[in-house]
Amino acid sequence: MTEGSVPVARRHGHIRWPGAAIGLFLSGAAAAGAQSLPPLTEVAGDPARGEALLRDMGRASCLICHEISQLDEKDMGEIGPLLDGVAERYDAGELRARVADARTLNPDTMMPPYYSLDGLAGVARAYRGQTIYSAQEVEDVVAFLLTLTDEAAQ
Amino acid sequence: MMPAPRPLMRLAAWLCALALPGLATAQDAPRSGYSYMEPETQALQDDDFLNPGFFLVDQGLALWQQPMGPEGQSCAGCHGAVETAMRGVAARYPAFDPAADRLMNLELRIQAEMAGRMQATPFDYSAPEMLALTAVISLQSRGLEMRPEINDETLPYLDMGREIYETRRGQLNLACLHCHDDHAGERLRGDVISQGQINAFPIYRLLWSEAGSRHRMFEWCMQSVRAEPFARGSDEFVALELYLAQRGAGLAMEAPGVRR
């Protein structure tokens, strides 16, 4: 059939990260289902930029599948868990691991890998070889997620 | 006793699997996309005078009678009235064509008729005329059960279609089944995801402000996960169409449908 297609039965490969440098400091952590990831860049994430990115429908928005009650958005998705208070449940490293590649936690996840090219097949030309987010964009979104405390949800 | 030839055994396995849905997949009983729509959208489909898909049907009826090619042949000239000649046809398509030695859906069959018997230049796969002819033909199966024929010829296409349906693709790394089997009935952004059934096509889609074919819908879904879609009319999409027809076998045909 199509070249490079990955049948579901074989869809959980191990994690390969774009960029040799990033691969270097991830080796070890990524190998056995990383639950936590160290920062991807040296520049701290910016929560305001993260919020804007997360709400941008043209950028494979998290809100396609998740709801965050405090955001003034209509038609948020209900595929994934409610993200209210998510900062109480996970620290920065754990959130980063989920955004970068949720398959490290659940190989069958429906959540797209925002910062991994591992195992992708049949990608449209315009997006080939690119991750959904850049490393800095992952940092920004994680910084925003860290503001989602129980208090913020009130 | 002679062992059954392999294709037959696989066919038997398929039929068993289909008869025992609990064992085959986690999929629920087939449900038309209609049942997931808002009442207002359903009302648009229910009334033939309000249903925007009926513009296509009228056009299609005119085309059915229109002389084409050097000898001025029309579909009606060979087949007679569309109401009787085409009754049930769309419900059993895609079907294997021995002469062409391939699986054909309605569009490909129409192109073959035009290029062959009528010696006319076939309508493009996505031409408005093509959509109109498939609409008037599909209407003649309204209320009948969608049920393609699964046999030795169609079985390899069925397998190919299922593999496409289950394969993760695109930058978002999703297969059709992630949305249409695992999350039917749930909200994905502004849409309620349905089972992705094809019994209502061609559909008038409010989001498009126009009607579209089954393959246009497949293309839309693949593009939404940032995958490179197969070509409309390709073996891959016809195989996928067969798989979806079989997956929804028993659903009542309802073209022209109206969807959000």
Short mmCIF file of C-alpha atoms in Angstrom, two decimals:
data_model
loop_
_atom_site.label_atom_id
_atom_site.label_comp_id
_atom_site.label_asym_id
_atom_site.label_seq_id
_atom_site.Cartn_x
_atom_site.Cartn_y
_atom_site.Cartn_z
CA MET A 1 0.00 0.00 0.00
CA THR A 2 1.25 3.51 0.72
CA GLU A 3 4.90 3.93 1.48
CA GLY A 4 5.69 4.54 5.09
CA SER A 5 2.24 3.89 6.46
CA VAL A 6 2.14 2.52 9.98
CA PRO A 7 -0.62 0.04 10.81
CA VAL A 8 -2.08 0.51 14.27
CA ALA A 9 -0.63 -2.71 15.52
CA ARG A 10 2.87 -1.34 15.06
CA ARG A 11 2.24 2.27 15.92
CA HIS A 12 4.19 2.51 19.16
CA GLY A 13 7.79 2.85 18.20
CA HIS A 14 10.38 4.31 20.53
CA ILE A 15 10.74 8.03 20.70
CA ARG A 16 13.06 9.85 18.34
CA TRP A 17 13.34 13.58 18.80
CA PRO A 18 13.98 16.14 16.08
CA GLY A 19 17.36 17.76 16.35
CA ALA A 20 20.51 15.91 17.34
CA ALA A 21 21.28 18.32 20.19
CA ILE A 22 17.92 17.77 21.82
CA GLY A 23 18.26 14.05 21.26
CA LEU A 24 21.53 14.19 23.17
CA PHE A 25 20.25 15.49 26.45
CA LEU A 26 17.09 13.43 26.20
CA SER A 27 18.82 10.13 25.73
CA GLY A 28 18.01 8.06 28.77
CA ALA A 29 14.99 10.07 29.83
CA ALA A 30 13.06 9.34 26.64
CA ALA A 31 13.97 5.70 26.41
CA ALA A 32 11.56 4.03 28.79
CA GLY A 33 8.31 6.01 28.67
CA ALA A 34 9.43 9.35 30.08
CA GLN A 35 7.00 10.65 32.70
CA SER A 36 8.91 13.90 32.94
CA LEU A 37 11.09 15.98 30.63
CA PRO A 38 13.69 18.64 31.44
CA PRO A 39 13.28 22.04 29.73
CA LEU A 40 13.73 21.92 25.96
CA THR A 41 15.34 25.37 25.76
CA GLU A 42 17.25 27.75 28.02
CA VAL A 43 14.67 30.51 27.72
CA ALA A 44 11.86 30.25 30.28
CA GLY A 45 8.40 29.82 28.76
CA ASP A 46 6.09 32.82 28.48
CA PRO A 47 2.56 32.02 29.75
CA ALA A 48 0.91 34.81 27.74
CA ARG A 49 2.42 33.58 24.50
CA GLY A 50 1.48 30.05 25.51
CA GLU A 51 -2.15 31.03 26.05
CA ALA A 52 -2.34 32.75 22.66
CA LEU A 53 -0.83 29.73 20.96
CA LEU A 54 -3.11 27.28 22.75
CA ARG A 55 -6.16 29.28 21.63
CA ASP A 56 -5.02 29.59 18.00
CA MET A 57 -7.25 27.23 16.02
CA GLY A 58 -4.84 27.28 13.11
CA ARG A 59 -2.15 25.68 15.27
CA ALA A 60 -3.80 22.35 16.12
CA SER A 61 -5.25 23.89 19.27
CA CYS A 62 -5.49 21.84 22.46
CA LEU A 63 -9.07 23.17 22.68
CA ILE A 64 -10.08 20.92 19.78
CA CYS A 65 -10.10 18.17 22.42
CA HIS A 66 -9.81 19.84 25.85
CA GLU A 67 -11.81 22.35 27.83
CA ILE A 68 -10.36 25.02 30.12
CA SER A 69 -13.33 26.68 31.86
CA GLN A 70 -11.65 29.98 32.64
CA LEU A 71 -11.03 30.67 28.94
CA ASP A 72 -13.71 32.62 27.18
CA GLU A 73 -14.03 30.27 24.23
CA LYS A 74 -17.06 28.50 22.91
CA ASP A 75 -17.18 25.00 21.44
CA MET A 76 -14.27 23.50 23.34
CA GLY A 77 -13.73 19.78 22.76
CA GLU A 78 -14.54 16.96 25.18
CA ILE A 79 -12.24 14.21 23.92
CA GLY A 80 -9.48 14.71 26.49
CA PRO A 81 -9.70 15.45 30.24
CA LEU A 82 -10.75 18.89 31.51
CA LEU A 83 -7.53 20.87 31.99
CA ASP A 84 -8.84 22.99 34.90
CA GLY A 85 -6.42 22.74 37.81
CA VAL A 86 -3.96 20.68 35.77
CA ALA A 87 -1.03 22.45 37.50
CA GLU A 88 -2.13 20.81 40.78
CA ARG A 89 -1.82 17.38 39.22
CA TYR A 90 1.45 17.69 37.30
CA ASP A 91 4.70 19.62 37.56
CA ALA A 92 6.47 21.32 34.66
CA GLY A 93 8.42 18.23 33.63
CA GLU A 94 5.33 16.04 33.61
CA LEU A 95 3.32 18.56 31.62
CA ARG A 96 6.18 18.95 29.14
CA ALA A 97 6.34 15.17 28.61
CA ARG A 98 2.61 15.10 27.85
CA VAL A 99 2.62 17.99 25.42
CA ALA A 100 5.83 16.90 23.66
CA ASP A 101 4.69 13.33 23.12
CA ALA A 102 1.80 11.84 25.08
CA ARG A 103 2.67 8.43 23.59
CA THR A 104 5.44 8.11 26.17
CA LEU A 105 2.65 7.70 28.74
CA ASN A 106 0.04 5.93 26.65
CA PRO A 107 1.12 4.41 23.32
CA ASP A 108 -2.51 4.34 22.14
CA THR A 109 -3.24 7.96 23.01
CA MET A 110 -5.28 10.10 20.68
CA MET A 111 -3.37 13.20 21.73
CA PRO A 112 -1.09 14.37 18.89
CA PRO A 113 2.67 14.56 19.53
CA TYR A 114 3.44 18.29 19.55
CA TYR A 115 7.19 17.84 19.62
CA SER A 116 8.12 14.53 18.06
CA LEU A 117 8.38 13.20 14.52
CA ASP A 118 8.62 9.61 15.65
CA GLY A 119 6.58 7.17 13.59
CA LEU A 120 4.64 9.84 11.67
CA ALA A 121 3.43 8.65 8.26
CA GLY A 122 1.63 10.22 5.33
CA VAL A 123 2.21 13.76 6.58
CA ALA A 124 0.96 16.47 4.18
CA ARG A 125 3.75 18.08 2.20
CA ALA A 126 3.39 21.45 3.86
CA TYR A 127 4.06 19.94 7.30
CA ARG A 128 6.57 17.23 6.50
CA GLY A 129 9.64 17.11 8.74
CA GLN A 130 8.19 19.68 11.13
CA THR A 131 6.84 19.23 14.63
CA ILE A 132 3.52 20.91 15.51
CA TYR A 133 5.25 23.19 18.03
CA SER A 134 8.83 24.40 18.24
CA ALA A 135 10.79 23.70 21.43
CA GLN A 136 10.15 27.25 22.64
CA GLU A 137 6.44 26.96 21.90
CA VAL A 138 6.27 23.81 24.06
CA GLU A 139 7.90 25.83 26.85
CA ASP A 140 5.37 28.64 26.39
CA VAL A 141 2.37 26.30 26.51
CA VAL A 142 3.77 24.50 29.57
CA ALA A 143 4.24 27.88 31.27
CA PHE A 144 0.58 28.65 30.61
CA LEU A 145 -0.55 25.22 31.85
CA LEU A 146 1.34 25.92 35.09
CA THR A 147 -1.00 28.89 35.71
CA LEU A 148 -4.01 26.52 35.69
CA THR A 149 -4.23 26.05 39.48
CA ASP A 150 -7.40 25.36 41.44
CA GLU A 151 -7.39 28.99 42.49
CA ALA A 152 -7.26 30.16 38.88
CA ALA A 153 -10.23 27.95 38.09
CA GLN A 154 -12.45 29.68 40.71
CA MET B 1 -12.73 -33.27 3.38
CA MET B 2 -11.08 -30.76 1.03
CA PRO B 3 -9.81 -27.67 2.80
CA ALA B 4 -11.63 -24.56 1.63
CA PRO B 5 -9.56 -22.33 -0.67
CA ARG B 6 -7.93 -19.46 1.22
CA PRO B 7 -9.97 -16.57 -0.17
CA LEU B 8 -13.14 -18.40 0.76
CA MET B 9 -11.91 -19.02 4.27
CA ARG B 10 -11.06 -15.38 4.67
CA LEU B 11 -14.46 -14.47 3.34
CA ALA B 12 -16.05 -16.79 5.88
CA ALA B 13 -13.95 -15.25 8.63
CA TRP B 14 -15.09 -11.79 7.60
CA LEU B 15 -18.74 -12.77 7.54
CA CYS B 16 -18.46 -14.35 10.98
CA ALA B 17 -16.73 -11.29 12.35
CA LEU B 18 -19.47 -9.09 10.96
CA ALA B 19 -22.20 -11.28 12.39
CA LEU B 20 -20.62 -11.09 15.85
CA PRO B 21 -19.92 -7.41 16.37
CA GLY B 22 -18.84 -7.94 19.97
CA LEU B 23 -15.96 -10.12 18.81
CA ALA B 24 -15.03 -8.22 15.69
CA THR B 25 -14.31 -4.73 16.97
CA ALA B 26 -15.36 -2.44 19.75
CA GLN B 27 -17.58 -0.68 17.26
CA ASP B 28 -21.18 0.04 18.13
CA ALA B 29 -24.12 -0.80 15.88
CA PRO B 30 -24.09 1.40 12.77
CA ARG B 31 -25.79 4.78 13.25
CA SER B 32 -26.35 7.29 10.50
CA GLY B 33 -24.68 10.68 10.76
CA TYR B 34 -28.24 12.03 10.63
CA SER B 35 -28.84 10.94 14.22
CA TYR B 36 -25.96 13.13 15.44
CA MET B 37 -27.25 16.29 13.76
CA GLU B 38 -29.12 19.20 15.33
CA PRO B 39 -32.92 19.02 14.76
CA GLU B 40 -32.71 22.05 12.43
CA THR B 41 -30.20 20.29 10.20
CA GLN B 42 -32.31 17.13 10.23
CA ALA B 43 -35.36 19.18 9.23
CA LEU B 44 -33.47 20.52 6.21
CA GLN B 45 -32.74 16.98 5.06
CA ASP B 46 -36.28 15.75 5.78
CA ASP B 47 -38.02 18.22 3.48
CA ASP B 48 -37.31 17.61 -0.21
CA PHE B 49 -38.34 21.19 -0.97
CA LEU B 50 -35.96 22.75 1.57
CA ASN B 51 -33.11 20.25 1.15
CA PRO B 52 -30.45 22.10 -0.88
CA GLY B 53 -29.24 18.74 -2.22
CA PHE B 54 -32.30 18.61 -4.45
CA PHE B 55 -30.86 21.27 -6.77
CA LEU B 56 -28.34 18.60 -7.66
CA VAL B 57 -31.01 15.98 -8.17
CA ASP B 58 -32.82 18.23 -10.67
CA GLN B 59 -29.61 18.89 -12.55
CA GLY B 60 -28.79 15.21 -12.50
CA LEU B 61 -32.16 14.28 -13.95
CA ALA B 62 -31.55 16.66 -16.87
CA LEU B 63 -28.10 15.15 -17.42
CA TRP B 64 -29.56 11.63 -17.33
CA GLN B 65 -31.58 12.57 -20.38
CA GLN B 66 -28.96 14.69 -22.13
CA PRO B 67 -27.50 13.36 -25.42
CA MET B 68 -23.72 13.03 -25.23
CA GLY B 69 -20.92 11.88 -27.53
CA PRO B 70 -20.84 11.65 -31.35
CA GLU B 71 -23.95 9.49 -31.52
CA GLY B 72 -25.98 11.60 -29.18
CA GLN B 73 -26.58 8.79 -26.74
CA SER B 74 -28.03 9.51 -23.31
CA CYS B 75 -28.10 7.48 -20.11
CA ALA B 76 -31.88 7.34 -20.50
CA GLY B 77 -31.52 6.11 -24.09
CA CYS B 78 -29.91 2.87 -22.91
CA HIS B 79 -31.31 2.48 -19.40
CA GLY B 80 -34.75 4.08 -19.54
CA ALA B 81 -36.22 5.87 -16.56
CA VAL B 82 -33.71 6.55 -13.78
CA GLU B 83 -36.32 5.65 -11.14
CA THR B 84 -36.52 2.04 -12.26
CA ALA B 85 -33.12 1.48 -13.92
CA MET B 86 -31.06 2.82 -11.02
CA ARG B 87 -33.15 1.54 -8.11
CA GLY B 88 -30.80 -0.12 -5.61
CA VAL B 89 -27.60 0.50 -7.57
CA ALA B 90 -26.00 3.04 -5.21
CA ALA B 91 -26.88 0.79 -2.25
CA ARG B 92 -24.63 -2.01 -3.52
CA TYR B 93 -21.74 0.13 -4.78
CA PRO B 94 -18.73 0.15 -4.89
CA ALA B 95 -18.80 -3.05 -6.94
CA PHE B 96 -16.20 -5.08 -8.80
CA ASP B 97 -16.18 -4.55 -12.57
CA PRO B 98 -14.83 -7.64 -14.38
CA ALA B 99 -14.21 -5.79 -17.68
CA ALA B 100 -12.07 -3.12 -16.04
CA ASP B 101 -10.78 -5.64 -13.50
CA ARG B 102 -11.13 -3.19 -10.66
CA LEU B 103 -13.46 -2.01 -7.95
CA MET B 104 -15.61 0.90 -9.12
CA ASN B 105 -17.72 3.40 -7.29
CA LEU B 106 -20.53 5.35 -8.96
CA GLU B 107 -18.27 8.11 -10.25
CA LEU B 108 -15.83 5.68 -11.87
CA ARG B 109 -18.71 3.70 -13.36
CA ILE B 110 -20.20 6.87 -14.86
CA GLN B 111 -16.81 7.83 -16.31
CA ALA B 112 -16.46 4.34 -17.81
CA GLU B 113 -19.93 4.53 -19.36
CA MET B 114 -19.17 7.91 -20.92
CA ALA B 115 -15.72 6.99 -22.23
CA GLY B 116 -16.89 3.56 -23.45
CA ARG B 117 -20.34 3.14 -24.82
CA MET B 118 -21.09 6.83 -25.29
CA GLN B 119 -17.64 7.80 -26.65
CA ALA B 120 -18.03 11.10 -24.84
CA THR B 121 -15.43 12.98 -22.81
CA PRO B 122 -16.12 11.82 -19.25
CA PHE B 123 -16.96 14.38 -16.59
CA ASP B 124 -14.10 15.07 -14.21
CA TYR B 125 -14.32 13.18 -10.94
CA SER B 126 -15.14 16.39 -9.07
CA ALA B 127 -17.20 18.17 -11.74
CA PRO B 128 -20.59 19.54 -10.67
CA GLU B 129 -22.17 17.37 -13.38
CA MET B 130 -20.64 14.27 -11.82
CA LEU B 131 -21.98 15.21 -8.40
CA ALA B 132 -25.42 15.82 -9.93
CA LEU B 133 -25.54 12.43 -11.65
CA THR B 134 -24.43 10.58 -8.52
CA ALA B 135 -27.11 12.50 -6.59
CA VAL B 136 -29.97 11.48 -8.85
CA ILE B 137 -28.72 7.88 -8.97
CA SER B 138 -28.20 7.68 -5.20
CA LEU B 139 -31.69 9.06 -4.58
CA GLN B 140 -33.10 5.95 -6.28
CA SER B 141 -31.76 3.88 -3.36
CA ARG B 142 -33.29 6.06 -0.65
CA GLY B 143 -34.63 3.89 2.15
CA LEU B 144 -32.88 0.75 0.90
CA GLU B 145 -30.17 -0.90 2.98
CA MET B 146 -26.59 -0.05 2.08
CA ARG B 147 -25.00 -3.43 1.40
CA PRO B 148 -22.03 -3.93 -0.93
CA GLU B 149 -21.28 -7.39 -2.22
CA ILE B 150 -18.36 -9.06 -0.48
CA ASN B 151 -16.84 -11.78 -2.63
CA ASP B 152 -13.44 -13.06 -3.77
CA GLU B 153 -12.97 -10.04 -6.02
CA THR B 154 -13.93 -7.37 -3.50
CA LEU B 155 -12.32 -8.94 -0.44
CA PRO B 156 -8.78 -7.66 -1.11
CA TYR B 157 -10.19 -4.12 -1.44
CA LEU B 158 -12.09 -4.56 1.80
CA ASP B 159 -8.86 -5.48 3.58
CA MET B 160 -7.04 -2.55 2.00
CA GLY B 161 -9.82 -0.18 3.00
CA ARG B 162 -9.79 -1.42 6.56
CA GLU B 163 -6.06 -0.94 6.80
CA ILE B 164 -6.37 2.64 5.59
CA TYR B 165 -9.16 3.23 8.10
CA GLU B 166 -7.03 1.96 10.97
CA THR B 167 -3.70 3.53 10.05
CA ARG B 168 -2.46 6.60 11.87
CA ARG B 169 -1.53 9.39 9.51
CA GLY B 170 -0.51 13.01 9.31
CA GLN B 171 1.22 15.41 11.66
CA LEU B 172 -1.59 14.85 14.19
CA ASN B 173 -0.99 11.10 13.93
CA LEU B 174 -4.62 9.98 13.93
CA ALA B 175 -6.50 7.21 12.14
CA CYS B 176 -10.14 7.41 11.06
CA LEU B 177 -11.01 5.00 13.86
CA HIS B 178 -9.72 7.32 16.57
CA CYS B 179 -12.46 9.79 15.82
CA HIS B 180 -15.23 7.69 14.29
CA ASP B 181 -15.01 4.49 16.38
CA ASP B 182 -13.54 5.64 19.67
CA HIS B 183 -15.17 9.06 20.07
CA ALA B 184 -18.43 9.11 18.13
CA GLY B 185 -20.97 11.24 19.96
CA GLU B 186 -18.32 13.41 21.63
CA ARG B 187 -17.54 17.01 20.85
CA LEU B 188 -14.46 17.80 18.80
CA ARG B 189 -14.29 21.57 18.91
CA GLY B 190 -17.63 22.69 17.38
CA ASP B 191 -18.58 19.36 15.82
CA VAL B 192 -20.18 16.30 17.33
CA ILE B 193 -18.22 13.43 15.81
CA SER B 194 -20.43 10.85 14.13
CA GLN B 195 -19.51 7.31 13.11
CA GLY B 196 -18.32 8.61 9.74
CA GLN B 197 -20.94 6.67 7.80
CA ILE B 198 -21.37 7.18 4.05
CA ASN B 199 -25.04 6.30 3.58
CA ALA B 200 -26.13 9.91 2.96
CA PHE B 201 -23.76 10.89 0.15
CA PRO B 202 -23.59 13.06 -1.79
CA ILE B 203 -24.25 15.42 1.12
CA TYR B 204 -24.94 19.11 1.19
CA ARG B 205 -22.51 20.35 3.86
CA LEU B 206 -23.39 23.67 5.50
CA LEU B 207 -19.71 24.20 6.36
CA TRP B 208 -18.86 24.05 2.65
CA SER B 209 -21.99 25.91 1.49
CA GLU B 210 -22.21 23.27 -1.21
CA ALA B 211 -22.53 19.57 -1.84
CA GLY B 212 -19.67 17.10 -1.85
CA SER B 213 -18.85 13.50 -2.65
CA ARG B 214 -17.69 10.71 -0.38
CA HIS B 215 -14.11 11.14 -1.52
CA ARG B 216 -14.18 14.87 -0.87
CA MET B 217 -15.20 14.08 2.70
CA PHE B 218 -12.35 11.57 3.10
CA GLU B 219 -10.00 14.23 1.76
CA TRP B 220 -11.33 16.79 4.24
CA CYS B 221 -10.84 14.43 7.18
CA MET B 222 -7.31 13.55 6.09
CA GLN B 223 -6.41 17.20 5.63
CA SER B 224 -7.73 17.99 9.08
CA VAL B 225 -5.10 15.68 10.59
CA ARG B 226 -2.52 17.27 8.26
CA ALA B 227 -2.12 14.11 6.21
CA GLU B 228 -1.51 13.98 2.47
CA PRO B 229 -4.85 12.76 1.12
CA PHE B 230 -5.14 10.07 -1.54
CA ALA B 231 -6.52 11.27 -4.86
CA ARG B 232 -10.28 11.31 -5.35
CA GLY B 233 -11.11 8.23 -7.42
CA SER B 234 -7.87 6.43 -6.44
CA ASP B 235 -7.87 2.71 -5.63
CA GLU B 236 -7.13 3.66 -2.03
CA PHE B 237 -10.21 5.86 -1.66
CA VAL B 238 -12.47 3.40 -3.51
CA ALA B 239 -11.21 0.64 -1.20
CA LEU B 240 -11.86 2.88 1.82
CA GLU B 241 -15.33 3.56 0.44
CA LEU B 242 -16.02 -0.18 0.19
CA TYR B 243 -14.82 -0.72 3.75
CA LEU B 244 -17.06 2.06 5.04
CA ALA B 245 -20.05 0.73 3.08
CA GLN B 246 -19.50 -2.71 4.61
CA ARG B 247 -18.91 -1.23 8.05
CA GLY B 248 -22.27 0.54 7.82
CA ALA B 249 -24.08 -2.31 6.05
CA GLY B 250 -27.77 -2.28 6.84
CA LEU B 251 -28.06 1.50 7.25
CA ALA B 252 -30.79 3.05 5.13
CA MET B 253 -29.52 5.07 2.19
CA GLU B 254 -30.53 8.71 2.59
CA ALA B 255 -29.01 10.74 -0.26
CA PRO B 256 -29.05 13.65 -0.65
CA GLY B 257 -28.12 14.14 3.00
CA VAL B 258 -27.61 17.45 4.79
CA ARG B 259 -24.81 17.83 7.32
CA ARG B 260 -23.34 20.57 9.44
#
